[in-house]
Short mmCIF file of C-alpha atoms and ligand atoms in Angstrom, two decimals:
data_model
loop_
_atom_site.label_atom_id
_atom_site.label_comp_id
_atom_site.label_asym_id
_atom_site.label_seq_id
_atom_site.Cartn_x
_atom_site.Cartn_y
_atom_site.Cartn_z
CA UNK Z 36 -19.40 -5.12 -17.27
CA UNK Z 37 -15.92 -4.93 -15.79
CA UNK Z 38 -13.92 -1.89 -16.84
CA UNK Z 39 -10.27 -1.41 -16.01
CA UNK Z 40 -8.44 0.99 -13.74
CA UNK Z 41 -7.83 4.51 -15.06
CA UNK Z 42 -4.92 4.90 -17.50
CA UNK Z 43 -3.14 7.41 -15.27
CA UNK Z 44 -3.47 5.23 -12.18
CA UNK Z 45 -0.52 5.67 -9.84
CA UNK Z 46 1.24 2.42 -8.95
CA UNK Z 47 3.92 2.81 -6.37
CA UNK Z 48 5.29 1.88 -3.02
CA UNK Z 49 5.30 3.64 0.34
CA UNK Z 50 8.08 4.40 2.81
CA UNK Z 51 8.76 6.82 5.66
CA UNK Z 52 12.03 8.69 6.15
CA UNK Z 53 12.77 7.43 9.65
CA UNK Z 54 12.09 3.80 8.80
CA UNK Z 55 14.42 3.47 5.82
CA UNK Z 56 16.71 6.47 5.29
CA UNK Z 57 19.21 5.96 8.11
CA UNK Z 58 21.77 8.77 8.29
CA UNK Z 59 19.90 9.96 11.39
CA UNK Z 60 22.52 12.60 12.23
CA UNK Z 61 24.07 13.11 8.80
CA UNK Z 62 24.05 16.35 6.81
CA UNK Z 63 23.18 18.44 9.85
CA UNK Z 64 20.02 16.46 10.69
CA UNK Z 65 18.67 16.88 14.22
CA UNK Z 66 17.08 14.16 16.37
CA UNK Z 67 13.39 13.45 16.01
CA UNK Z 68 11.05 11.72 18.45
CA UNK Z 69 11.61 8.34 16.79
CA UNK Z 70 15.38 8.67 16.99
CA UNK Z 71 15.22 8.06 20.75
CA UNK Z 72 13.02 4.97 20.46
CA UNK Z 73 14.70 1.62 21.04
CA UNK Z 74 13.82 -1.60 19.27
CA UNK Z 75 10.91 -3.58 20.67
CA UNK Z 76 9.41 -6.85 19.49
CA UNK Z 77 5.99 -8.37 19.03
CA UNK Z 78 4.30 -7.75 22.39
CA UNK Z 79 7.31 -5.80 23.72
CA UNK Z 80 6.79 -2.03 23.50
CA UNK Z 81 9.53 0.20 22.16
CA UNK Z 82 11.13 2.26 24.90
CA UNK Z 83 11.22 6.05 24.61
CA UNK Z 84 14.52 7.32 26.02
CA UNK Z 85 15.22 10.99 26.73
CA UNK Z 86 18.39 11.09 24.76
CA UNK Z 87 20.46 8.66 22.73
CA UNK Z 88 22.11 6.29 25.19
CA UNK Z 89 25.35 4.60 24.14
CA UNK Z 90 24.44 1.10 25.35
CA UNK Z 91 21.09 0.98 23.55
CA UNK Z 92 20.21 0.03 19.99
CA UNK Z 93 18.12 2.45 17.95
CA UNK Z 94 17.02 0.67 14.76
CA UNK Z 95 16.13 3.86 12.91
CA UNK Z 96 19.60 5.31 13.11
CA UNK Z 97 20.93 3.31 10.19
CA UNK Z 98 17.70 1.63 9.07
CA UNK Z 99 18.45 0.29 5.56
CA UNK Z 100 20.74 3.23 4.82
CA UNK Z 101 18.83 4.59 1.84
CA UNK Z 102 20.75 7.78 2.63
CA UNK Z 103 23.79 6.22 0.95
CA UNK Z 104 21.99 3.70 -1.32
CA UNK Z 105 19.33 5.91 -2.89
CA UNK Z 106 20.57 5.64 -6.46
CA UNK Z 107 20.73 1.85 -6.31
CA UNK Z 108 17.31 1.63 -4.65
CA UNK Z 109 15.62 4.00 -7.05
CA UNK Z 110 17.07 2.02 -9.97
CA UNK Z 111 15.38 -1.08 -8.51
CA UNK Z 112 12.07 0.79 -8.08
CA UNK Z 113 12.34 1.83 -11.69
CA UNK Z 114 13.05 -1.72 -12.81
CA UNK Z 115 9.87 -2.77 -11.00
CA UNK Z 116 8.00 -0.16 -13.04
CA UNK Z 117 6.78 2.09 -10.22
CA UNK Z 118 5.38 5.36 -11.52
CA UNK Z 119 5.23 6.94 -8.07
CA UNK Z 120 6.89 6.59 -4.68
CA UNK Z 121 5.45 7.78 -1.41
CA UNK Z 122 7.93 8.87 1.22
CA UNK Z 123 8.27 11.59 3.84
CA UNK Z 124 10.55 14.55 4.35
CA UNK Z 125 12.21 14.22 7.76
CA UNK Z 126 11.35 17.53 9.47
CA UNK Z 127 14.69 17.49 11.32
CA UNK Z 128 16.73 17.36 8.11
CA UNK Z 129 15.18 20.70 7.21
CA UNK Z 130 14.87 22.25 10.70
CA UNK Z 131 17.14 20.25 13.05
CA UNK Z 132 15.41 21.46 16.22
CA UNK Z 133 12.27 22.75 14.55
CA UNK Z 134 12.79 26.37 15.62
CA UNK Z 135 15.68 27.63 13.47
CA UNK Z 136 15.16 30.83 11.48
CA UNK Z 137 16.74 29.39 8.34
CA UNK Z 138 16.38 25.85 6.96
CA UNK Z 139 19.33 23.48 6.73
CA UNK Z 140 20.54 23.59 3.13
CA UNK Z 141 22.17 20.14 3.25
CA UNK Z 142 18.84 18.58 4.21
CA UNK Z 143 16.97 20.42 1.46
CA UNK Z 144 19.62 19.35 -1.04
CA UNK Z 145 19.31 15.70 -0.02
CA UNK Z 146 15.63 15.66 -1.01
CA UNK Z 147 16.39 17.59 -4.20
CA UNK Z 148 18.83 14.83 -5.11
CA UNK Z 149 16.36 12.07 -4.24
CA UNK Z 150 13.46 13.73 -6.11
CA UNK Z 151 15.66 14.42 -9.16
CA UNK Z 152 16.73 10.79 -9.22
CA UNK Z 153 13.10 9.66 -9.00
CA UNK Z 154 11.97 12.05 -11.71
CA UNK Z 155 14.85 10.92 -13.93
CA UNK Z 156 13.31 7.43 -13.69
CA UNK Z 157 9.77 8.79 -14.32
CA UNK Z 158 8.74 8.09 -10.73
CA UNK Z 159 6.56 10.79 -9.21
CA UNK Z 160 7.37 11.63 -5.56
CA UNK Z 161 4.31 11.60 -3.26
CA UNK Z 162 5.24 13.37 -0.06
CA UNK Z 163 4.10 13.17 3.56
CA UNK Z 164 5.26 16.16 5.58
CA UNK Z 165 5.12 14.53 8.98
CA UNK Z 166 5.43 10.78 9.33
CA UNK Z 167 6.19 10.47 13.08
CA UNK Z 168 9.27 12.69 12.67
CA UNK Z 169 8.63 15.66 14.98
CA UNK Z 170 11.84 17.29 16.20
CA UNK Z 171 12.83 15.97 19.63
CA UNK Z 172 13.54 19.54 20.70
CA UNK Z 173 9.91 20.49 20.10
CA UNK Z 174 8.76 17.45 22.10
CA UNK Z 175 11.04 18.29 25.01
CA UNK Z 176 10.90 22.08 25.10
CA UNK Z 177 7.35 22.73 23.93
CA UNK Z 178 5.63 19.53 25.01
CA UNK Z 179 5.06 18.76 21.32
CA UNK Z 180 1.74 19.78 19.81
CA UNK Z 181 0.31 20.61 23.24
CA UNK Z 182 1.75 24.05 22.57
CA UNK Z 183 -0.15 26.11 20.01
CA UNK Z 184 3.06 27.80 18.85
CA UNK Z 185 4.00 24.51 17.19
CA UNK Z 186 1.20 25.11 14.66
CA UNK Z 187 3.28 27.89 13.09
CA UNK Z 188 6.52 25.96 13.37
CA UNK Z 189 4.92 23.21 11.30
CA UNK Z 190 3.38 25.71 8.88
CA UNK Z 191 6.82 27.23 8.31
CA UNK Z 192 8.36 23.81 7.67
CA UNK Z 193 5.53 23.06 5.22
CA UNK Z 194 6.02 26.40 3.46
CA UNK Z 195 9.74 25.78 3.01
CA UNK Z 196 9.07 22.34 1.51
CA UNK Z 197 6.24 23.53 -0.75
CA UNK Z 198 8.35 26.42 -2.04
CA UNK Z 199 11.49 24.41 -2.63
CA UNK Z 200 9.85 21.39 -4.28
CA UNK Z 201 6.89 23.06 -6.01
CA UNK Z 202 8.06 21.94 -9.46
CA UNK Z 203 8.93 18.39 -8.39
CA UNK Z 204 6.07 17.30 -6.14
CA UNK Z 205 2.35 17.56 -6.83
CA UNK Z 206 0.76 15.20 -4.27
CA UNK Z 207 1.29 16.01 -0.58
CA UNK Z 208 -0.07 14.75 2.72
CA UNK Z 209 0.16 16.61 6.03
CA UNK Z 210 0.23 14.17 9.02
CA UNK Z 211 0.63 10.42 8.66
CA UNK Z 212 -2.07 8.34 10.36
CA UNK Z 213 -3.09 11.35 12.41
CA UNK Z 214 -5.96 9.37 13.91
CA UNK Z 215 -3.79 6.67 15.52
CA UNK Z 216 -3.50 8.75 18.64
CA UNK Z 217 -7.22 8.42 19.32
CA UNK Z 218 -6.13 5.11 20.86
CA UNK Z 219 -4.76 6.67 24.04
CA UNK Z 220 -4.20 3.25 25.57
CA UNK Z 221 -1.09 3.03 23.38
CA UNK Z 222 1.18 5.91 24.54
CA UNK Z 223 3.48 5.33 21.56
CA UNK Z 224 0.99 7.01 19.22
CA UNK Z 225 0.78 10.35 21.05
CA UNK Z 226 4.56 10.44 21.20
CA UNK Z 227 5.17 9.65 17.55
CA UNK Z 228 2.25 11.61 16.10
CA UNK Z 229 2.59 14.66 18.29
CA UNK Z 230 5.67 14.55 20.51
CA UNK Z 231 3.47 14.30 23.59
CA UNK Z 232 3.58 12.24 26.78
CA UNK Z 233 0.63 12.21 29.17
CA UNK Z 234 1.50 13.24 32.73
CA UNK Z 235 0.17 11.43 35.80
CA UNK Z 236 -3.24 12.74 36.77
CA UNK Z 237 -4.03 14.06 33.30
CA UNK Z 238 -6.98 12.84 31.28
CA UNK Z 239 -5.33 11.28 28.23
CA UNK Z 240 -8.36 11.85 26.03
CA UNK Z 241 -8.52 15.55 26.86
CA UNK Z 242 -4.80 15.94 26.16
CA UNK Z 243 -5.28 14.09 22.88
CA UNK Z 244 -8.08 16.40 21.74
CA UNK Z 245 -6.03 19.51 22.59
CA UNK Z 246 -3.14 18.16 20.58
CA UNK Z 247 -5.48 17.07 17.81
CA UNK Z 248 -6.92 20.57 17.55
CA UNK Z 249 -3.45 22.05 17.09
CA UNK Z 250 -2.49 19.47 14.51
CA UNK Z 251 -5.68 19.96 12.58
CA UNK Z 252 -4.99 23.70 12.57
CA UNK Z 253 -1.41 23.06 11.43
CA UNK Z 254 -2.67 20.86 8.62
CA UNK Z 255 -5.28 23.41 7.51
CA UNK Z 256 -2.74 26.23 7.57
CA UNK Z 257 -0.35 24.14 5.50
CA UNK Z 258 -3.05 23.38 2.93
CA UNK Z 259 -3.87 27.09 2.55
CA UNK Z 260 -0.18 28.01 2.24
CA UNK Z 261 0.47 25.24 -0.27
CA UNK Z 262 -2.43 26.26 -2.48
CA UNK Z 263 -1.08 29.81 -2.65
CA UNK Z 264 2.36 28.59 -3.67
CA UNK Z 265 1.04 26.27 -6.35
CA UNK Z 266 -2.71 26.03 -7.01
CA UNK Z 267 -2.11 22.75 -8.82
CA UNK Z 268 -0.94 21.01 -5.68
CA UNK Z 269 -3.12 18.16 -4.45
CA UNK Z 270 -2.88 18.19 -0.66
CA UNK Z 271 -4.46 15.38 1.29
CA UNK Z 272 -4.81 14.10 4.81
CA UNK Z 273 -3.60 10.66 5.83
CA UNK Z 274 -5.66 8.48 8.13
CA UNK Z 275 -5.34 4.91 9.24
CA UNK Z 276 -8.56 3.16 8.44
CA UNK Z 277 -9.45 0.00 10.31
CA UNK Z 278 -13.13 -0.75 9.73
CA UNK Z 279 -14.91 -1.91 12.84
CA UNK Z 280 -17.59 -4.54 12.37
CA UNK Z 281 -20.34 -5.16 14.90
CA UNK Z 282 -19.92 -8.52 16.64
CA UNK Z 283 -23.54 -9.43 15.89
CA UNK Z 284 -26.81 -7.95 14.64
CA UNK Z 285 -27.73 -7.15 18.25
CA UNK Z 286 -28.61 -3.43 18.13
CA UNK Z 287 -26.23 -2.71 21.01
CA UNK Z 288 -23.36 -4.20 19.00
CA UNK Z 289 -24.33 -2.15 15.95
CA UNK Z 290 -24.31 1.05 18.00
CA UNK Z 291 -21.02 0.13 19.67
CA UNK Z 292 -19.43 -0.36 16.25
CA UNK Z 293 -20.89 2.92 15.04
CA UNK Z 294 -19.49 4.80 18.06
CA UNK Z 295 -16.10 3.22 17.55
CA UNK Z 296 -16.13 4.04 13.84
CA UNK Z 297 -16.84 7.69 14.62
CA UNK Z 298 -13.73 7.77 16.76
CA UNK Z 299 -11.83 6.64 13.68
CA UNK Z 300 -13.57 9.17 11.43
CA UNK Z 301 -13.08 12.15 13.75
CA UNK Z 302 -9.86 13.46 12.19
CA UNK Z 303 -11.01 12.94 8.60
CA UNK Z 304 -14.31 14.67 9.46
CA UNK Z 305 -12.43 17.85 10.40
CA UNK Z 306 -9.86 17.58 7.61
CA UNK Z 307 -12.53 17.12 4.94
CA UNK Z 308 -15.38 19.28 6.25
CA UNK Z 309 -13.36 22.02 7.93
CA UNK Z 310 -15.44 21.93 11.11
CA UNK Z 311 -15.90 19.84 14.23
CA UNK Z 312 -18.51 17.09 14.02
CA UNK Z 313 -21.56 17.18 16.30
CA UNK Z 314 -20.63 14.02 18.22
CA UNK Z 315 -17.18 15.40 19.16
CA UNK Z 316 -18.55 18.73 20.38
CA UNK Z 317 -21.06 16.82 22.51
CA UNK Z 318 -18.27 14.65 23.90
CA UNK Z 319 -16.25 17.75 24.92
CA UNK Z 320 -19.33 19.13 26.66
CA UNK Z 321 -20.32 15.86 28.32
CA UNK Z 322 -16.85 15.06 29.59
CA UNK Z 323 -16.00 18.65 30.49
CA UNK Z 324 -12.96 18.75 28.20
CA UNK Z 325 -11.46 22.20 28.00
CA UNK Z 326 -10.61 22.53 24.30
CA UNK Z 327 -10.21 26.13 23.17
CA UNK Z 328 -11.50 26.63 19.66
CA UNK Z 329 -11.47 30.32 18.70
CA UNK Z 330 -13.38 31.99 15.87
CA UNK Z 331 -10.07 32.44 14.08
CA UNK Z 332 -9.37 28.71 14.47
CA UNK Z 333 -12.74 27.93 12.90
CA UNK Z 334 -11.84 30.07 9.87
CA UNK Z 335 -8.47 28.39 9.52
CA UNK Z 336 -10.08 24.94 9.57
CA UNK Z 337 -12.71 26.01 7.05
CA UNK Z 338 -10.09 27.43 4.69
CA UNK Z 339 -7.77 24.46 4.75
CA UNK Z 340 -9.83 21.44 3.81
CA UNK Z 341 -8.05 18.67 1.95
CA UNK Z 342 -8.24 17.70 -1.73
CA UNK Z 343 -8.17 13.96 -1.25
CA UNK Z 344 -8.03 11.28 1.42
CA UNK Z 345 -4.84 9.30 1.72
CA UNK Z 346 -5.35 6.26 3.90
CA UNK Z 347 -3.68 3.12 5.11
CA UNK Z 348 -5.54 -0.14 5.19
CA UNK Z 349 -4.14 -3.29 6.75
CA UNK Z 350 -6.96 -5.03 8.60
CA UNK Z 351 -10.44 -4.92 10.07
CA UNK Z 352 -11.58 -5.48 13.61
CA UNK Z 353 -14.75 -6.32 15.55
CA UNK Z 354 -16.54 -4.65 18.44
CA UNK Z 355 -18.85 -6.22 20.99
CA UNK Z 356 -21.05 -3.88 23.02
CA UNK Z 357 -20.45 -5.04 26.59
CA UNK Z 358 -16.68 -4.75 26.49
CA UNK Z 359 -16.36 -1.76 24.26
CA UNK Z 360 -15.19 0.97 26.59
CA UNK Z 361 -12.86 1.33 29.53
CA UNK Z 362 -13.35 3.89 32.30
CA UNK Z 363 -11.87 6.72 30.23
CA UNK Z 364 -14.31 6.07 27.43
CA UNK Z 365 -11.67 4.58 25.16
CA UNK Z 366 -12.59 1.80 22.85
CA UNK Z 367 -10.64 -1.08 24.30
CA UNK Z 368 -11.42 -3.77 21.81
CA UNK Z 369 -11.43 -1.47 18.81
CA UNK Z 370 -7.70 -0.89 18.94
CA UNK Z 371 -5.42 -1.96 16.14
CA UNK Z 372 -5.32 -5.68 16.66
CA UNK Z 373 -7.17 -6.07 19.93
CA UNK Z 374 -10.63 -6.63 18.60
CA UNK Z 375 -12.87 -9.55 19.33
CA UNK Z 376 -11.81 -12.40 17.10
CA UNK Z 377 -13.58 -12.58 13.76
CA UNK Z 378 -14.22 -16.26 12.99
CA UNK Z 379 -14.46 -15.58 9.24
CA UNK Z 380 -11.01 -14.07 8.92
CA UNK Z 381 -7.42 -15.29 9.28
CA UNK Z 382 -4.65 -13.21 10.80
CA UNK Z 383 -0.97 -12.56 10.15
CA UNK Z 384 1.72 -13.72 12.62
CA UNK Z 385 1.31 -10.32 14.28
CA UNK Z 386 -2.44 -10.79 14.76
CA UNK Z 387 -3.49 -8.39 11.98
CA UNK Z 388 -6.73 -9.68 10.42
CA UNK Z 389 -6.42 -10.31 6.67
CA UNK Z 390 -9.59 -8.91 5.16
CA UNK Z 391 -9.53 -7.77 1.51
CA UNK Z 392 -13.29 -7.14 1.47
CA UNK Z 393 -12.70 -4.70 4.31
CA UNK Z 394 -10.74 -2.57 1.83
CA UNK Z 395 -13.70 -2.33 -0.55
CA UNK Z 396 -15.97 -1.61 2.41
CA UNK Z 397 -13.58 1.11 3.63
CA UNK Z 398 -13.37 2.77 0.22
CA UNK Z 399 -17.12 2.90 -0.02
CA UNK Z 400 -17.58 4.26 3.49
CA UNK Z 401 -14.96 6.96 2.99
CA UNK Z 402 -16.32 8.00 -0.37
CA UNK Z 403 -19.95 7.94 0.74
CA UNK Z 404 -19.03 10.15 3.70
CA UNK Z 405 -16.80 12.74 2.00
CA UNK Z 406 -17.11 12.49 -1.80
CA UNK Z 407 -13.40 13.12 -2.18
CA UNK Z 408 -10.96 11.09 -4.27
CA UNK Z 409 -9.11 8.40 -2.35
CA UNK Z 410 -5.49 7.31 -2.42
CA UNK Z 411 -4.47 4.00 -0.82
CA UNK Z 412 -1.07 5.05 0.46
CA UNK Z 413 -0.38 2.00 2.64
CA UNK Z 414 -1.43 -1.63 2.49
CA UNK Z 415 0.68 -4.71 2.89
CA UNK Z 416 1.65 -7.89 4.60
CA UNK Z 417 4.24 -7.96 7.37
CA UNK Z 418 5.93 -11.37 7.51
CA UNK Z 419 9.16 -13.17 8.26
CA UNK Z 420 10.94 -13.72 4.96
CA UNK Z 421 13.71 -16.29 4.48
CA UNK Z 422 16.63 -15.62 2.18
CA UNK Z 423 17.30 -18.98 0.47
CA UNK Z 424 20.80 -20.14 -0.40
CA UNK Z 425 20.27 -19.27 -4.06
CA UNK Z 426 19.54 -15.66 -3.11
CA UNK Z 427 15.76 -16.05 -3.64
CA UNK Z 428 12.89 -15.15 -1.33
CA UNK Z 429 9.62 -16.93 -1.97
CA UNK Z 430 6.95 -14.65 -0.53
CA UNK Z 431 3.82 -16.27 -1.95
CA UNK Z 432 1.69 -15.28 1.04
CA UNK Z 433 2.49 -11.62 0.42
CA UNK Z 434 1.61 -11.96 -3.27
CA UNK Z 435 -1.67 -13.61 -2.31
CA UNK Z 436 -2.46 -10.82 0.18
CA UNK Z 437 -1.69 -8.04 -2.30
CA UNK Z 438 -3.50 -9.76 -5.16
CA UNK Z 439 -6.70 -10.08 -3.11
CA UNK Z 440 -6.50 -6.46 -2.02
CA UNK Z 441 -6.04 -5.32 -5.63
CA UNK Z 442 -9.10 -7.44 -6.54
CA UNK Z 443 -11.03 -5.55 -3.85
CA UNK Z 444 -9.86 -2.08 -4.84
CA UNK Z 445 -10.64 -2.80 -8.47
CA UNK Z 446 -14.20 -3.74 -7.55
CA UNK Z 447 -14.57 -0.55 -5.54
CA UNK Z 448 -13.43 1.46 -8.56
CA UNK Z 449 -15.06 -0.39 -11.43
CA UNK Z 450 -18.23 -1.72 -9.81
CA UNK Z 451 -18.94 0.83 -7.06
CA UNK Z 452 -17.53 3.87 -8.89
CA UNK Z 453 -15.19 5.11 -6.17
CA UNK Z 454 -12.49 7.46 -7.56
CA UNK Z 455 -9.05 6.18 -6.65
CA UNK Z 456 -5.83 8.05 -7.46
CA UNK Z 457 -3.41 5.23 -6.83
CA UNK Z 458 -2.03 2.41 -4.75
CA UNK Z 459 1.28 2.44 -2.88
CA UNK Z 460 1.82 -0.78 -0.93
CA UNK Z 461 3.70 -0.29 2.32
CA UNK Z 462 7.43 -0.87 2.60
CA UNK Z 463 8.18 -1.59 -1.04
CA UNK Z 464 11.71 -2.29 0.17
CA UNK Z 465 12.24 -3.90 3.62
CA UNK Z 466 12.47 -1.34 6.39
CA UNK Z 467 12.22 -1.00 10.16
CA UNK Z 468 8.76 -1.88 11.48
CA UNK Z 469 7.13 1.08 13.16
CA UNK Z 470 5.21 -0.54 16.00
CA UNK Z 471 7.81 -3.15 16.93
CA UNK Z 472 11.05 -1.53 15.80
CA UNK Z 473 12.05 -4.84 14.23
CA UNK Z 474 13.61 -5.67 10.87
CA UNK Z 475 12.14 -9.16 11.22
CA UNK Z 476 8.65 -7.96 10.26
CA UNK Z 477 9.16 -7.35 6.56
CA UNK Z 478 6.83 -5.88 3.94
CA UNK Z 479 9.13 -5.34 0.98
CA UNK Z 480 9.29 -6.71 -2.52
CA UNK Z 481 13.01 -6.07 -2.18
CA UNK Z 482 14.79 -7.88 0.64
CA UNK Z 483 17.53 -6.10 2.60
CA UNK Z 484 20.14 -8.17 4.41
CA UNK Z 485 19.88 -6.60 7.84
CA UNK Z 486 18.68 -8.15 11.10
CA UNK Z 487 17.04 -7.01 14.32
CA UNK Z 488 20.35 -6.20 15.97
CA UNK Z 489 21.58 -4.15 13.03
CA UNK Z 490 23.88 -6.83 11.53
CA UNK Z 491 23.99 -7.74 7.84
CA UNK Z 492 25.55 -6.74 4.55
CA UNK Z 493 22.72 -4.32 3.54
CA UNK Z 494 22.71 -6.12 0.20
CA UNK Z 495 19.41 -5.90 -1.71
CA UNK Z 496 17.69 -9.01 -3.23
CA UNK Z 497 14.53 -9.23 -5.34
CA UNK Z 498 11.75 -11.27 -3.78
CA UNK Z 499 9.27 -13.24 -5.92
CA UNK Z 500 6.79 -10.42 -5.34
CA UNK Z 501 9.15 -8.08 -7.23
CA UNK Z 502 8.51 -9.80 -10.57
CA UNK Z 503 4.84 -10.27 -9.73
CA UNK Z 504 4.26 -6.55 -8.99
CA UNK Z 505 6.24 -5.58 -12.09
CA UNK Z 506 3.74 -7.54 -14.18
CA UNK Z 507 0.79 -6.02 -12.33
CA UNK Z 508 2.03 -2.50 -13.05
CA UNK Z 509 2.96 -3.22 -16.66
CA UNK Z 510 -0.61 -4.40 -17.35
CA UNK Z 511 -2.27 -1.66 -15.24
CA UNK Z 512 -3.49 -4.33 -12.86
CA UNK Z 513 -4.95 -6.69 -15.46
CA UNK Z 514 -2.46 -9.52 -14.89
CA UNK Z 515 -2.13 -10.42 -11.25
C1 BGP N 295 1.52 2.30 9.75
C2 BGP N 295 2.58 3.32 9.64
C3 BGP N 295 3.84 2.90 8.99
C4 BGP N 295 4.11 1.43 9.05
C5 BGP N 295 2.92 0.53 8.97
C6 BGP N 295 3.16 -0.92 9.31
O1 BGP N 295 0.88 2.43 10.97
O2 BGP N 295 2.15 4.48 8.97
O3 BGP N 295 4.86 3.75 9.39
O4 BGP N 295 5.20 1.01 9.69
O5 BGP N 295 1.88 0.98 9.77
O6 BGP N 295 3.30 -1.08 10.69
P1 BGP N 295 4.43 -1.94 11.31
O7 BGP N 295 5.70 -1.43 10.72
O8 BGP N 295 4.37 -1.73 12.75
O9 BGP N 295 4.13 -3.34 10.93
#
C-alpha cells in the first residue's frame, strides 16, 4: 500500500552563489575561478580568461543580483512555501584570495543577513561550502588543489563558516558535484571544481586523481572539524549522478557500463567509506599514476566520512562497449550528454535525456551501495521560457518533468524504502547556466527579466510552475 512522504520532508530549491548572487566584487569579495569565465552557448565552451578583461562579458558578475534583491526573493520563496533553500557560501566573500589570516567581516555579515531572512520565513538554509567558487588567487598561485597546502586553506574556510553559522545551519555539503572532473575531456570541470588546468604533456587523469585526493582530504578534514563544532551537524558530500545503462544485454556492454559507473561512484566511495576502492588502487598501479597517499591521509579519510549523500540528478546515459574509451582510458560516450542515444527516452533542447525512472534507479543504487540517507539537491528542466504580454510564463513542460521525477522519488521512498531527506529542484529562480553561461537556459519557477547579454529590468515574475510547486509542498507531495 502506498504511504506518503515523511512529515518532516524538506521541500526547497537549489542555487549556487556565483550563478545568482551577483555583486561579484562587492563587500570586499575577491575573484573566484568562475568570475573570469565568459559566457558561452550551447556547443560553445565558456572561455577562461586570466583576469577580468574590459571588453568581455562575464555573466556571473551581476547574475540576477540576489545580492541586492535577497529580501524580495526570499519573500517569494516563502510565498511558494519552501521549507528549505540550498545555496553556497562564496569562498571569496569570506577569504577574498583564500590565504588571508582573518576572514572578511562584510562577507560573513552578508550570509548572516541572508540566513536570518530565511529563518524569519521558516526556510532552513542548506549550505554547500564549495560550488565551483575557488579563489582565483589559489588557482593562479598554488595551481588550485594540485597543491596539498590548499587542503588546510579549505579546512580553515570551512571552520570559519561552521563556527559562525553553527546555530543557523544544520545541513552542509563540502564540494559540489566533485565527481564531474572525472570527465577530463571537459577541461571546464577541473577548473571549476579544483582551480586546475592541465599542462601540455601531462596525463589529465593522473592530475585529476592527485587533485581528487587533496579534495577528498579537504572534505574529510572539514567533516571532522564540523562535527567537533556542532555534533548535530549533518555533513554530506555532493555528487552528480548520471546512471549509465548498458547499450544491450551483450556481456561486453554490461561490463562497459559497470566500468563507467564505477568512475562515477569513485568519489562517493571514498567520501562514504573513508578509503580508496580496490578498482581505483588497481588503476593507479596499472597506469603508473604517482598518487601519494600517506598513512596520515588514510586516517583523515577514515575519520571524515559523510552523514548523507547529496546528489544531483538530471538525466541518464548509455554506454556501448566498442566505443567506450579513448586512448587515455576516459569514458568518451559516458560523458554528460554524449552517450549513445537511448531510443526509449526523449531529450531536452540541450540534449539531456529526460528519464524519471533513472532517478528511482539512482536512489536504489546509491542506497544499496552505501546505506546512507539521500538528499536530492538538484533536479530540473532547463528550457527557453517566454514571458507573455500578460506577464505570464506557461512552463508546462517543466511541470511535467518535475511531476514525473517526484512520482519516481516517491516510489523509491514508499515502495523501495530508500530514506530521503528532501528535494531541492535546481534553480528555483532563474539564474546563469553553469555549463553554457547563458541566461537563456532557465530552470526557475520564478522568471527574471535578464537576457544573455546582461540586459533586462531584473523584474521577477511567477511562472505557472510557481503555483504548481506551492500546491505540491502544501500537500507534502500528494497533489501534483
Ligand atoms: C550542475 C551544477 C549546477 C547547475 C546545473 C545545471 O552541474 O551543479 O551549478 O548549473 O548543473 O547545469 P546548467 O546550468 O549547465 O544547465
